Amino acid sequence: MNIMDIIKGWVNEIRDMGGIKFIILRNKKGLFQVTLPKKKVSHEIFSFVDKLSKEDVIVVEGSSQQGKSRDFDTEIIPEKITLINESETPLPLDPSGKVKAELDTRLDNRFIDIRRPEILAIFKVRHSLLKHARDYLSNEDFLEIHTSKIISTASEGGTELFPIQYFEKKAYLTQSPQLYKQMCMAGGLERIYEIAWYFRAEQHNTTRHLNEATAIDIEMSFIDDEEDVMGILENLIHTTLKGVKEDCIAELNLLEVELKVPEVPFKRLTYDEVVEMLQEKGYNIKWGEDLGTEGERILGKEMENQGYEYYFIKRYPRNKVFYLQPEGKYCRGFDLDCKGIELTSGGQRCHEYDTIVERIIEFGLEPENFKDYLKIFKYGMPPHGGFGFGIERWLMEMLNLNNVRECILFPRDRGRTTP
RNA sequence: GCCCGGGUAGUGUAGUCCGGCCUAUCAUACAGGACUGUCACUCCUGUGACUCGGGUCCGAAUCCCGGCCCGGGCGCCA
């Protein structure tokens, strides 16, 4: 029995064999074959196909039936084809992917680029990732919040900010929701997360940096130490990857990714162990210094050899970030790296007024400049901690992509503000 | 911010080192034609390019200088 079908989409390809023609139609669900044997369709429709060109938007009405195609289980024999809107030719890039285009050309024509199923797949995976991350955090009693992206002063220091004109005042785009998250801890929200934009005016030019990126940020109160935060993080990763693996079989297939779901608990290394290991391998690093890109990479290799993709580095020197809880010459900050790339930074924060003031001074900063921030420690601040987790970097590692720009629809990098 | 590399049809490339048979390669795209089972269809015909400005030279895609644009590394970070 034939089933009448209406299918809407873009002309992906036309193959005209003379007495039989094929239209490969594409939409968000995938590719479909429309078959036109000369003797089975009207003369009108048969010749109408000659007028079509790639990327025209069409509606096909016809009967769906089993075909002889190698790649399609069913094919549609059309009774009616309507041209909804024409596409100009030639196209600025090839959506069928036969001829490769450079990333820059693709990004200039991003709306056509994302018509390619393997590009769309990245964003379907991204969606699934966020859905499962939200579900996990929600189940763990985290409240989803949104904080302002317009701030009056730097929230962390260290990085350059984008200045903006806010009426008669100067303001900045936020580099992180850090201070607001802590404010929510002082506000008694206890467990919060934000899936947020952040902006960094660093002139880096690498395959793993964006000037506008997104992150999953969490903050939680009444923790014993940073291990509580790390526990949430590793379970978040484990649960999310499991969910993505179940949801996105077709997409992962298309992207040729075999997703490994890491077992919890993740491997934990201390900063001291990492430094010692790097020194043994002949990498020049002194205690107290940042690992550096090279150091991170060497460590990533070593961990992969030992069978770990994801691993924590904890007990950093106390000079890491000012708002982290100090402990002797160390602090309670941690990073989570994946295959040599930093994905997350987090830790237990200072929660006592005197400690945070000391820390600000220790970092050569002026407590006077942190008045609003310091206020939240004066009226009942619970012990707390959290992390910021870069979504694009995670996706990039998860899908083995070689450029973080692939993981965001409209990337902003050193030179790009359009489209 | 510092450093390195690049820019050839709509797209992706060969040619650049060592200037001249470059009237610039190939694929794809596009236009037209043939073909009743394609699935990177095949075949025939055609269209289309040396980033811009200056310089060297008899002669520049090729060498030199500057601009613009792009890619990448480092630092910093996620």
Tab-separated table of C-alpha atoms (C1' of nucleotides) in Angstrom:
chain	number	residue	atom	x	y	z
A	1	MET	CA	0.000	0.000	0.000
A	2	ASN	CA	1.330	3.424	-0.906
A	3	ILE	CA	1.422	6.168	1.683
A	4	MET	CA	0.906	9.757	0.572
A	5	ASP	CA	3.734	11.939	1.798
A	6	ILE	CA	4.417	15.617	1.892
A	7	ILE	CA	8.027	16.482	2.304
A	8	LYS	CA	9.571	19.927	2.436
A	9	GLY	CA	13.198	20.850	2.083
A	10	TRP	CA	16.128	21.885	-0.061
A	11	VAL	CA	17.330	20.360	-3.313
A	12	ASN	CA	20.564	18.712	-2.295
A	13	GLU	CA	21.291	17.156	-5.667
A	14	ILE	CA	19.661	16.331	-8.981
A	15	ARG	CA	20.732	13.300	-10.982
A	16	ASP	CA	19.274	13.267	-14.455
A	17	MET	CA	19.709	9.900	-16.210
A	18	GLY	CA	17.600	10.742	-19.210
A	19	GLY	CA	14.616	8.481	-18.749
A	20	ILE	CA	14.741	8.603	-14.960
A	21	LYS	CA	15.601	11.469	-12.677
A	22	PHE	CA	16.446	11.606	-9.003
A	23	ILE	CA	16.148	14.509	-6.636
A	24	ILE	CA	17.962	14.185	-3.345
A	25	LEU	CA	16.015	16.361	-0.957
A	26	ARG	CA	17.475	17.516	2.319
A	27	ASN	CA	15.947	18.873	5.500
A	28	LYS	CA	16.717	18.853	9.211
A	29	LYS	CA	15.781	15.186	9.440
A	30	GLY	CA	18.231	14.128	6.772
A	31	LEU	CA	18.296	13.164	3.112
A	32	PHE	CA	15.413	11.768	1.088
A	33	GLN	CA	15.242	10.424	-2.425
A	34	VAL	CA	12.591	11.558	-4.870
A	35	THR	CA	12.512	9.297	-7.910
A	36	LEU	CA	10.995	10.271	-11.260
A	37	PRO	CA	10.732	7.426	-13.774
A	38	LYS	CA	9.543	8.946	-17.037
A	39	LYS	CA	6.634	6.568	-17.387
A	40	LYS	CA	5.419	6.822	-13.803
A	41	VAL	CA	5.190	10.598	-13.388
A	42	SER	CA	3.387	13.219	-15.413
A	43	HIS	CA	5.160	14.814	-18.333
A	44	GLU	CA	4.757	18.168	-16.573
A	45	ILE	CA	6.603	17.135	-13.415
A	46	PHE	CA	9.254	15.286	-15.374
A	47	SER	CA	10.260	18.365	-17.332
A	48	PHE	CA	9.778	20.673	-14.349
A	49	VAL	CA	12.810	19.074	-12.676
A	50	ASP	CA	15.029	20.601	-15.387
A	51	LYS	CA	14.205	24.023	-13.986
A	52	LEU	CA	15.328	23.145	-10.480
A	53	SER	CA	18.778	23.884	-9.202
A	54	LYS	CA	20.651	23.051	-6.043
A	55	GLU	CA	19.369	24.568	-2.801
A	56	ASP	CA	15.967	25.531	-4.192
A	57	VAL	CA	13.291	25.142	-1.531
A	58	ILE	CA	10.636	22.707	-2.700
A	59	VAL	CA	7.620	20.759	-1.486
A	60	VAL	CA	7.165	17.264	-2.818
A	61	GLU	CA	3.874	15.426	-2.581
A	62	GLY	CA	3.714	11.826	-3.603
A	63	SER	CA	3.693	8.231	-2.606
A	64	SER	CA	6.429	6.768	-0.507
A	65	GLN	CA	7.515	3.300	-1.506
A	66	GLN	CA	10.368	0.856	-1.422
A	67	GLY	CA	13.008	1.688	-3.978
A	68	LYS	CA	16.055	0.128	-5.520
A	69	SER	CA	18.437	2.680	-4.059
A	70	ARG	CA	21.563	1.602	-2.261
A	71	ASP	CA	21.412	4.488	0.191
A	72	PHE	CA	17.689	4.980	0.750
A	73	ASP	CA	15.190	2.464	2.053
A	74	THR	CA	12.275	4.344	0.576
A	75	GLU	CA	11.772	6.744	-2.274
A	76	ILE	CA	9.016	9.136	-3.152
A	77	ILE	CA	7.314	9.058	-6.544
A	78	PRO	CA	6.051	12.627	-6.822
A	79	GLU	CA	2.597	13.670	-7.919
A	80	LYS	CA	3.285	17.302	-7.304
A	81	ILE	CA	6.438	19.377	-6.861
A	82	THR	CA	6.148	23.009	-5.824
A	83	LEU	CA	9.045	25.411	-6.089
A	84	ILE	CA	8.735	27.617	-3.026
A	85	ASN	CA	11.864	29.692	-3.454
A	86	GLU	CA	14.791	29.613	-5.823
A	87	SER	CA	18.456	29.582	-4.941
A	88	GLU	CA	20.976	31.613	-6.875
A	89	THR	CA	23.832	29.884	-8.670
A	90	PRO	CA	26.644	29.259	-8.257
A	91	LEU	CA	26.644	28.745	-4.507
A	92	PRO	CA	29.351	30.353	-2.348
A	93	LEU	CA	30.219	26.914	-1.091
A	94	ASP	CA	29.180	23.373	-1.741
A	95	PRO	CA	26.638	22.115	0.815
A	96	SER	CA	26.973	18.541	-0.391
A	97	GLY	CA	30.563	18.641	0.826
A	98	LYS	CA	32.070	17.199	-2.364
A	99	VAL	CA	34.610	19.991	-2.531
A	100	LYS	CA	36.086	21.053	0.773
A	101	ALA	CA	35.927	24.690	1.753
A	102	GLU	CA	38.186	26.470	4.202
A	103	LEU	CA	36.805	27.255	7.637
A	104	ASP	CA	36.931	30.969	6.918
A	105	THR	CA	34.848	30.573	3.740
A	106	ARG	CA	32.458	28.320	5.611
A	107	LEU	CA	32.039	30.789	8.448
A	108	ASP	CA	31.461	33.644	5.999
A	109	ASN	CA	28.579	31.565	4.657
A	110	ARG	CA	27.657	29.851	7.873
A	111	PHE	CA	23.950	29.539	7.061
A	112	ILE	CA	24.825	27.386	4.072
A	113	ASP	CA	27.559	25.568	5.937
A	114	ILE	CA	25.133	24.341	8.592
A	115	ARG	CA	22.958	22.795	5.901
A	116	ARG	CA	25.558	20.062	5.725
A	117	PRO	CA	24.378	17.120	7.816
A	118	GLU	CA	27.765	16.616	9.460
A	119	ILE	CA	27.854	20.240	10.548
A	120	LEU	CA	24.279	20.135	11.786
A	121	ALA	CA	25.249	17.010	13.709
A	122	ILE	CA	27.684	19.033	15.823
A	123	PHE	CA	24.848	21.275	16.949
A	124	LYS	CA	22.494	18.392	17.555
A	125	VAL	CA	25.149	16.922	19.837
A	126	ARG	CA	25.556	20.304	21.489
A	127	HIS	CA	21.845	20.406	22.136
A	128	SER	CA	21.860	16.934	23.623
A	129	LEU	CA	24.849	17.795	25.789
A	130	LEU	CA	23.106	20.831	27.229
A	131	LYS	CA	19.868	18.953	27.749
A	132	HIS	CA	21.555	16.199	29.736
A	133	ALA	CA	23.708	18.640	31.671
A	134	ARG	CA	20.580	20.595	32.629
A	135	ASP	CA	18.739	17.428	33.578
A	136	TYR	CA	21.594	16.244	35.746
A	137	LEU	CA	22.025	19.539	37.562
A	138	SER	CA	18.309	19.954	37.983
A	139	ASN	CA	18.069	16.469	39.494
A	140	GLU	CA	20.888	17.393	41.855
A	141	ASP	CA	18.761	20.295	43.053
A	142	PHE	CA	20.622	23.061	41.257
A	143	LEU	CA	18.621	26.130	40.381
A	144	GLU	CA	19.163	27.581	36.913
A	145	ILE	CA	19.899	31.292	37.059
A	146	HIS	CA	20.907	34.079	34.726
A	147	THR	CA	23.150	36.924	35.744
A	148	SER	CA	24.033	40.199	34.108
A	149	LYS	CA	26.592	40.267	31.358
A	150	ILE	CA	27.164	43.989	31.791
A	151	ILE	CA	29.443	44.848	34.658
A	152	SER	CA	31.121	47.962	35.978
A	153	THR	CA	34.505	46.488	36.938
A	154	ALA	CA	36.547	43.388	36.298
A	155	SER	CA	35.245	40.388	38.200
A	156	GLU	CA	38.404	38.337	38.332
A	157	GLY	CA	41.304	40.283	37.004
A	158	GLY	CA	43.818	38.559	34.806
A	159	THR	CA	41.997	38.902	31.549
A	160	GLU	CA	41.207	41.876	29.341
A	161	LEU	CA	37.603	43.040	29.142
A	162	PHE	CA	35.597	44.536	26.316
A	163	PRO	CA	34.626	48.075	27.278
A	164	ILE	CA	31.155	49.280	26.347
A	165	GLN	CA	29.374	52.582	26.594
A	166	TYR	CA	26.526	52.325	29.102
A	167	PHE	CA	24.686	55.633	28.692
A	168	GLU	CA	26.978	58.187	30.316
A	169	LYS	CA	29.051	55.526	32.088
A	170	LYS	CA	31.750	53.162	30.990
A	171	ALA	CA	30.981	49.471	31.529
A	172	TYR	CA	32.337	46.103	30.445
A	173	LEU	CA	31.140	42.786	29.106
A	174	THR	CA	31.543	40.122	31.727
A	175	GLN	CA	34.441	37.693	31.682
A	176	SER	CA	32.711	35.226	34.007
A	177	PRO	CA	29.679	35.011	36.292
A	178	GLN	CA	32.002	34.327	39.232
A	179	LEU	CA	31.032	37.184	41.498
A	180	TYR	CA	27.314	36.803	40.863
A	181	LYS	CA	27.473	33.109	41.575
A	182	GLN	CA	29.077	33.869	44.933
A	183	MET	CA	26.510	36.547	45.572
A	184	CYS	CA	23.836	33.889	45.112
A	185	MET	CA	25.604	31.759	47.714
A	186	ALA	CA	25.424	34.677	50.102
A	187	GLY	CA	21.799	34.937	49.042
A	188	GLY	CA	21.101	31.441	50.286
A	189	LEU	CA	20.361	29.798	46.931
A	190	GLU	CA	22.752	27.003	47.975
A	191	ARG	CA	23.026	25.287	44.593
A	192	ILE	CA	22.888	27.175	41.312
A	193	TYR	CA	24.016	26.828	37.759
A	194	GLU	CA	24.149	29.153	34.837
A	195	ILE	CA	24.668	28.380	31.189
A	196	ALA	CA	26.213	31.635	30.271
A	197	TRP	CA	27.967	33.760	27.728
A	198	TYR	CA	31.237	35.319	28.584
A	199	PHE	CA	33.592	37.644	26.808
A	200	ARG	CA	37.344	37.938	26.870
A	201	ALA	CA	39.267	40.583	25.005
A	202	GLU	CA	42.440	38.535	24.674
A	203	GLN	CA	44.184	38.739	21.328
A	204	HIS	CA	44.862	35.060	21.186
A	205	ASN	CA	44.962	33.372	17.837
A	206	THR	CA	44.640	29.666	18.388
A	207	THR	CA	42.310	26.817	17.541
A	208	ARG	CA	41.027	26.609	21.112
A	209	HIS	CA	40.186	30.203	22.013
A	210	LEU	CA	37.107	32.300	21.390
A	211	ASN	CA	36.458	35.877	22.422
A	212	GLU	CA	32.836	35.049	23.024
A	213	ALA	CA	32.211	31.629	24.514
A	214	THR	CA	29.681	29.763	26.581
A	215	ALA	CA	30.129	27.832	29.790
A	216	ILE	CA	28.294	25.785	32.336
A	217	ASP	CA	28.952	27.500	35.631
A	218	ILE	CA	27.916	26.082	38.960
A	219	GLU	CA	28.267	27.169	42.551
A	220	MET	CA	27.269	25.209	45.668
A	221	SER	CA	27.197	25.901	49.390
A	222	PHE	CA	28.016	23.971	52.570
A	223	ILE	CA	30.780	21.964	50.957
A	224	ASP	CA	33.473	20.275	53.048
A	225	ASP	CA	36.119	21.031	50.456
A	226	GLU	CA	36.712	21.143	46.689
A	227	GLU	CA	36.145	17.396	46.430
A	228	ASP	CA	32.389	17.992	46.731
A	229	VAL	CA	32.528	20.236	43.679
A	230	MET	CA	34.716	17.804	41.773
A	231	GLY	CA	32.221	15.051	42.517
A	232	ILE	CA	29.447	17.046	40.860
A	233	LEU	CA	31.669	17.784	37.889
A	234	GLU	CA	32.735	14.217	37.207
A	235	ASN	CA	29.194	12.950	37.558
A	236	LEU	CA	27.957	15.724	35.307
A	237	ILE	CA	30.423	14.643	32.641
A	238	HIS	CA	29.715	10.951	33.093
A	239	THR	CA	25.925	11.366	32.983
A	240	THR	CA	25.944	13.822	30.108
A	241	LEU	CA	28.225	11.714	27.928
A	242	LYS	CA	26.102	8.670	28.619
A	243	GLY	CA	23.014	10.587	27.551
A	244	VAL	CA	24.656	12.004	24.428
A	245	LYS	CA	25.870	8.567	23.448
A	246	GLU	CA	22.323	7.207	23.663
A	247	ASP	CA	20.637	10.169	21.949
A	248	CYS	CA	23.047	10.908	19.173
A	249	ILE	CA	23.878	7.565	17.597
A	250	ALA	CA	23.294	8.830	14.058
A	251	GLU	CA	25.129	12.096	14.636
A	252	LEU	CA	28.147	10.460	16.262
A	253	ASN	CA	28.217	7.988	13.412
A	254	LEU	CA	28.168	10.760	10.864
A	255	LEU	CA	30.998	12.508	12.703
A	256	GLU	CA	32.876	9.216	13.008
A	257	VAL	CA	33.167	9.606	16.740
A	258	GLU	CA	33.273	6.734	19.117
A	259	LEU	CA	32.316	8.372	22.353
A	260	LYS	CA	33.933	6.962	25.464
A	261	VAL	CA	32.044	7.485	28.705
A	262	PRO	CA	34.685	7.901	31.413
A	263	GLU	CA	34.195	5.988	34.638
A	264	VAL	CA	33.864	7.892	37.892
A	265	PRO	CA	35.751	8.776	39.978
A	266	PHE	CA	38.155	10.479	37.573
A	267	LYS	CA	41.902	10.311	38.049
A	268	ARG	CA	43.149	12.946	40.489
A	269	LEU	CA	46.630	14.390	40.283
A	270	THR	CA	48.111	17.010	42.532
A	271	TYR	CA	49.975	19.953	41.097
A	272	ASP	CA	53.104	18.654	42.852
A	273	GLU	CA	52.805	15.281	41.136
A	274	VAL	CA	52.319	16.949	37.768
A	275	VAL	CA	55.354	19.208	38.186
A	276	GLU	CA	57.490	16.272	39.267
A	277	MET	CA	56.290	14.192	36.332
A	278	LEU	CA	56.976	17.004	33.856
A	279	GLN	CA	60.433	17.603	35.299
A	280	GLU	CA	61.209	13.898	34.961
A	281	LYS	CA	60.227	14.124	31.320
A	282	GLY	CA	62.708	16.946	30.906
A	283	TYR	CA	60.149	19.738	30.645
A	284	ASN	CA	61.458	22.959	32.123
A	285	ILE	CA	59.067	24.034	34.877
A	286	LYS	CA	59.603	25.359	38.380
A	287	TRP	CA	57.243	24.880	41.300
A	288	GLY	CA	54.687	27.668	41.320
A	289	GLU	CA	54.669	28.201	37.577
A	290	ASP	CA	51.799	27.612	35.233
A	291	LEU	CA	51.999	24.306	33.366
A	292	GLY	CA	51.944	26.041	29.983
A	293	THR	CA	50.428	24.722	26.780
A	294	GLU	CA	53.366	22.404	26.197
A	295	GLY	CA	53.272	21.061	29.760
A	296	GLU	CA	49.539	20.414	29.539
A	297	ARG	CA	50.055	18.548	26.293
A	298	ILE	CA	52.810	16.341	27.687
A	299	LEU	CA	50.636	15.551	30.666
A	300	GLY	CA	47.682	14.798	28.378
A	301	LYS	CA	49.772	12.313	26.400
A	302	GLU	CA	50.964	10.614	29.566
A	303	MET	CA	47.440	10.353	30.933
A	304	GLU	CA	46.150	8.937	27.672
A	305	ASN	CA	48.886	6.312	27.815
A	306	GLN	CA	47.635	5.421	31.261
A	307	GLY	CA	44.094	5.173	29.910
A	308	TYR	CA	42.646	8.463	31.159
A	309	GLU	CA	40.993	11.042	28.916
A	310	TYR	CA	39.629	13.135	31.767
A	311	TYR	CA	41.677	13.934	34.864
A	312	PHE	CA	41.780	16.473	37.662
A	313	ILE	CA	44.737	18.529	38.733
A	314	LYS	CA	44.280	19.787	42.304
A	315	ARG	CA	46.181	21.419	45.149
A	316	TYR	CA	47.547	24.236	43.025
A	317	PRO	CA	49.960	26.795	44.481
A	318	ARG	CA	48.116	29.501	46.379
A	319	ASN	CA	48.936	32.112	43.741
A	320	LYS	CA	46.459	30.588	41.246
A	321	VAL	CA	43.455	32.898	41.735
A	322	PHE	CA	42.728	35.261	44.589
A	323	TYR	CA	39.241	34.032	45.498
A	324	LEU	CA	40.315	30.408	46.019
A	325	GLN	CA	40.567	29.150	49.594
A	326	PRO	CA	44.251	29.061	50.597
A	327	GLU	CA	45.773	26.174	52.511
A	328	GLY	CA	49.428	26.634	53.460
A	329	LYS	CA	51.365	27.141	50.252
A	330	TYR	CA	48.526	25.611	48.295
A	331	CYS	CA	44.951	26.516	47.520
A	332	ARG	CA	41.794	24.532	46.985
A	333	GLY	CA	41.548	25.159	43.285
A	334	PHE	CA	41.435	22.475	40.638
A	335	ASP	CA	41.409	22.134	36.882
A	336	LEU	CA	39.827	19.416	34.845
A	337	ASP	CA	41.775	18.608	31.697
A	338	CYS	CA	40.817	16.369	28.816
A	339	LYS	CA	43.536	15.020	26.534
A	340	GLY	CA	45.872	17.880	27.357
A	341	ILE	CA	43.376	20.706	27.157
A	342	GLU	CA	41.936	22.610	30.067
A	343	LEU	CA	38.154	22.244	30.184
A	344	THR	CA	37.252	23.446	33.632
A	345	SER	CA	38.579	25.607	36.410
A	346	GLY	CA	37.070	25.436	39.844
A	347	GLY	CA	37.595	25.083	43.536
A	348	GLN	CA	36.540	25.990	47.003
A	349	ARG	CA	36.249	29.753	47.392
A	350	CYS	CA	37.228	31.894	50.322
A	351	HIS	CA	34.140	32.480	52.426
A	352	GLU	CA	35.506	34.440	55.374
A	353	TYR	CA	35.781	38.194	55.117
A	354	ASP	CA	39.261	38.468	56.626
A	355	THR	CA	40.675	35.729	54.403
A	356	ILE	CA	39.344	37.228	51.183
A	357	VAL	CA	40.703	40.674	52.098
A	358	GLU	CA	44.116	39.140	52.801
A	359	ARG	CA	43.983	37.329	49.500
A	360	ILE	CA	43.164	40.491	47.571
A	361	ILE	CA	46.151	42.219	49.157
A	362	GLU	CA	48.335	39.158	48.575
A	363	PHE	CA	47.560	39.436	44.851
A	364	GLY	CA	48.552	43.086	44.814
A	365	LEU	CA	44.978	44.266	44.347
A	366	GLU	CA	43.189	47.086	46.144
A	367	PRO	CA	40.434	45.985	48.575
A	368	GLU	CA	38.935	49.409	47.961
A	369	ASN	CA	38.142	48.308	44.376
A	370	PHE	CA	36.267	45.249	45.597
A	371	LYS	CA	33.840	46.972	47.942
A	372	ASP	CA	30.675	45.487	46.422
A	373	TYR	CA	32.234	42.067	46.256
A	374	LEU	CA	33.551	42.161	49.831
A	375	LYS	CA	30.183	43.171	51.185
A	376	ILE	CA	28.752	39.720	50.458
A	377	PHE	CA	31.185	38.139	52.938
A	378	LYS	CA	30.030	40.290	55.838
A	379	TYR	CA	26.465	39.140	56.372
A	380	GLY	CA	26.555	35.370	56.526
A	381	MET	CA	28.413	33.573	53.756
A	382	PRO	CA	28.444	29.765	53.817
A	383	PRO	CA	31.475	27.766	52.700
A	384	HIS	CA	31.090	27.228	48.970
A	385	GLY	CA	32.727	26.344	45.707
A	386	GLY	CA	32.039	25.833	42.044
A	387	PHE	CA	33.453	25.697	38.561
A	388	GLY	CA	33.237	27.102	35.061
A	389	PHE	CA	33.113	24.583	32.280
A	390	GLY	CA	33.719	25.664	28.676
A	391	ILE	CA	31.064	24.178	26.409
A	392	GLU	CA	32.816	24.701	23.086
A	393	ARG	CA	36.046	23.195	24.314
A	394	TRP	CA	34.239	20.214	25.718
A	395	LEU	CA	32.425	19.636	22.424
A	396	MET	CA	35.662	20.031	20.532
A	397	GLU	CA	37.352	17.331	22.606
A	398	MET	CA	34.279	15.121	22.631
A	399	LEU	CA	33.951	15.161	18.835
A	400	ASN	CA	37.690	15.259	18.079
A	401	LEU	CA	37.287	18.491	16.152
A	402	ASN	CA	40.433	20.443	15.508
A	403	ASN	CA	39.021	23.935	15.897
A	404	VAL	CA	36.834	25.348	18.644
A	405	ARG	CA	35.140	27.571	16.035
A	406	GLU	CA	33.392	24.455	14.734
A	407	CYS	CA	31.507	24.198	18.020
A	408	ILE	CA	29.737	27.529	18.035
A	409	LEU	CA	27.322	28.733	15.363
A	410	PHE	CA	28.708	32.211	14.875
A	411	PRO	CA	32.180	32.412	16.363
A	412	ARG	CA	33.794	35.606	17.520
A	413	ASP	CA	37.543	35.452	17.270
A	414	ARG	CA	40.387	37.933	16.993
A	415	GLY	CA	39.169	39.213	13.641
A	416	ARG	CA	35.588	38.112	13.169
A	417	THR	CA	32.479	40.044	14.106
A	418	THR	CA	30.341	38.878	11.192
A	419	PRO	CA	28.089	37.142	10.452
B	1	G	C1'	50.960	41.649	22.802
B	2	C	C1'	55.263	38.674	20.508
B	3	C	C1'	56.598	35.195	16.486
B	4	C	C1'	55.897	32.223	11.912
B	5	G	C1'	53.210	31.018	7.364
B	6	G	C1'	49.820	32.120	3.419
B	7	G	C1'	46.444	34.938	-0.509
B	8	U	C1'	45.657	31.517	-8.133
B	9	A	C1'	38.011	30.898	-11.424
B	10	G	C1'	31.893	30.212	-7.160
B	11	U	C1'	34.715	26.312	-4.106
B	12	G	C1'	39.186	23.520	-3.329
B	13	U	C1'	43.945	23.049	-5.632
B	14	A	C1'	48.891	22.541	-9.215
B	15	G	C1'	52.507	25.994	-10.634
B	16	U	C1'	56.134	30.141	-6.834
B	17	C	C1'	62.140	27.433	-4.244
B	18	C	C1'	65.434	28.128	-9.450
B	19	G	C1'	61.356	34.670	-13.551
B	20	G	C1'	60.589	33.050	-19.983
B	21	C	C1'	57.295	26.911	-23.986
B	22	C	C1'	51.669	29.784	-18.187
B	23	U	C1'	47.867	31.234	-24.280
B	24	A	C1'	48.006	29.106	-15.860
B	25	U	C1'	46.909	22.501	-13.971
B	26	C	C1'	43.251	19.346	-12.051
B	27	A	C1'	38.664	18.480	-9.536
B	28	U	C1'	34.152	20.336	-8.465
B	29	A	C1'	30.634	24.184	-9.664
B	30	C	C1'	27.915	26.789	-13.509
B	31	A	C1'	25.519	26.847	-18.834
B	32	G	C1'	24.050	23.575	-22.906
B	33	G	C1'	23.572	18.467	-24.812
B	34	A	C1'	23.187	12.607	-24.520
B	35	C	C1'	21.578	8.649	-21.291
B	36	U	C1'	15.480	4.507	-17.485
B	37	G	C1'	18.128	2.951	-11.289
B	38	U	C1'	21.604	7.097	-9.934
B	39	C	C1'	23.618	7.259	-5.105
B	40	A	C1'	31.017	11.625	-5.600
B	41	C	C1'	26.325	8.870	-12.012
B	42	U	C1'	28.961	8.760	-16.664
B	43	C	C1'	30.151	11.065	-21.374
B	44	C	C1'	30.520	15.485	-24.912
B	45	U	C1'	30.835	21.055	-25.551
B	46	G	C1'	31.443	25.629	-23.265
B	47	U	C1'	32.230	29.554	-19.077
B	48	G	C1'	35.358	31.222	-15.274
B	49	A	C1'	41.207	33.076	-11.598
B	50	C	C1'	47.071	34.960	-10.459
B	51	U	C1'	44.851	39.977	-3.104
B	52	C	C1'	45.899	45.460	-3.858
B	53	G	C1'	49.682	49.371	-4.690
B	54	G	C1'	54.665	50.314	-5.909
B	55	G	C1'	59.582	48.517	-7.505
B	56	U	C1'	63.536	45.350	-10.132
B	57	C	C1'	63.862	43.250	-15.081
B	58	C	C1'	63.887	42.765	-22.164
B	59	G	C1'	60.215	39.768	-19.432
B	60	A	C1'	56.786	38.822	-12.930
B	61	A	C1'	51.527	34.264	-10.569
B	62	U	C1'	56.897	33.491	-9.556
B	63	C	C1'	61.930	38.201	-6.963
B	64	C	C1'	61.842	42.913	-3.489
B	65	C	C1'	59.007	46.751	-0.423
B	66	G	C1'	54.363	48.392	1.668
B	67	G	C1'	48.970	47.855	2.570
B	68	C	C1'	44.715	44.804	3.242
B	69	C	C1'	42.846	40.029	4.407
B	70	C	C1'	43.429	34.996	6.243
B	71	G	C1'	45.733	30.797	8.888
B	72	G	C1'	48.745	29.036	12.881
B	73	G	C1'	52.157	29.011	17.352
B	74	C	C1'	53.263	31.303	22.140
B	75	G	C1'	51.680	34.072	26.298
B	76	C	C1'	46.899	34.028	28.936
B	77	C	C1'	42.841	31.192	29.576
B	78	A	C1'	37.783	27.844	29.283
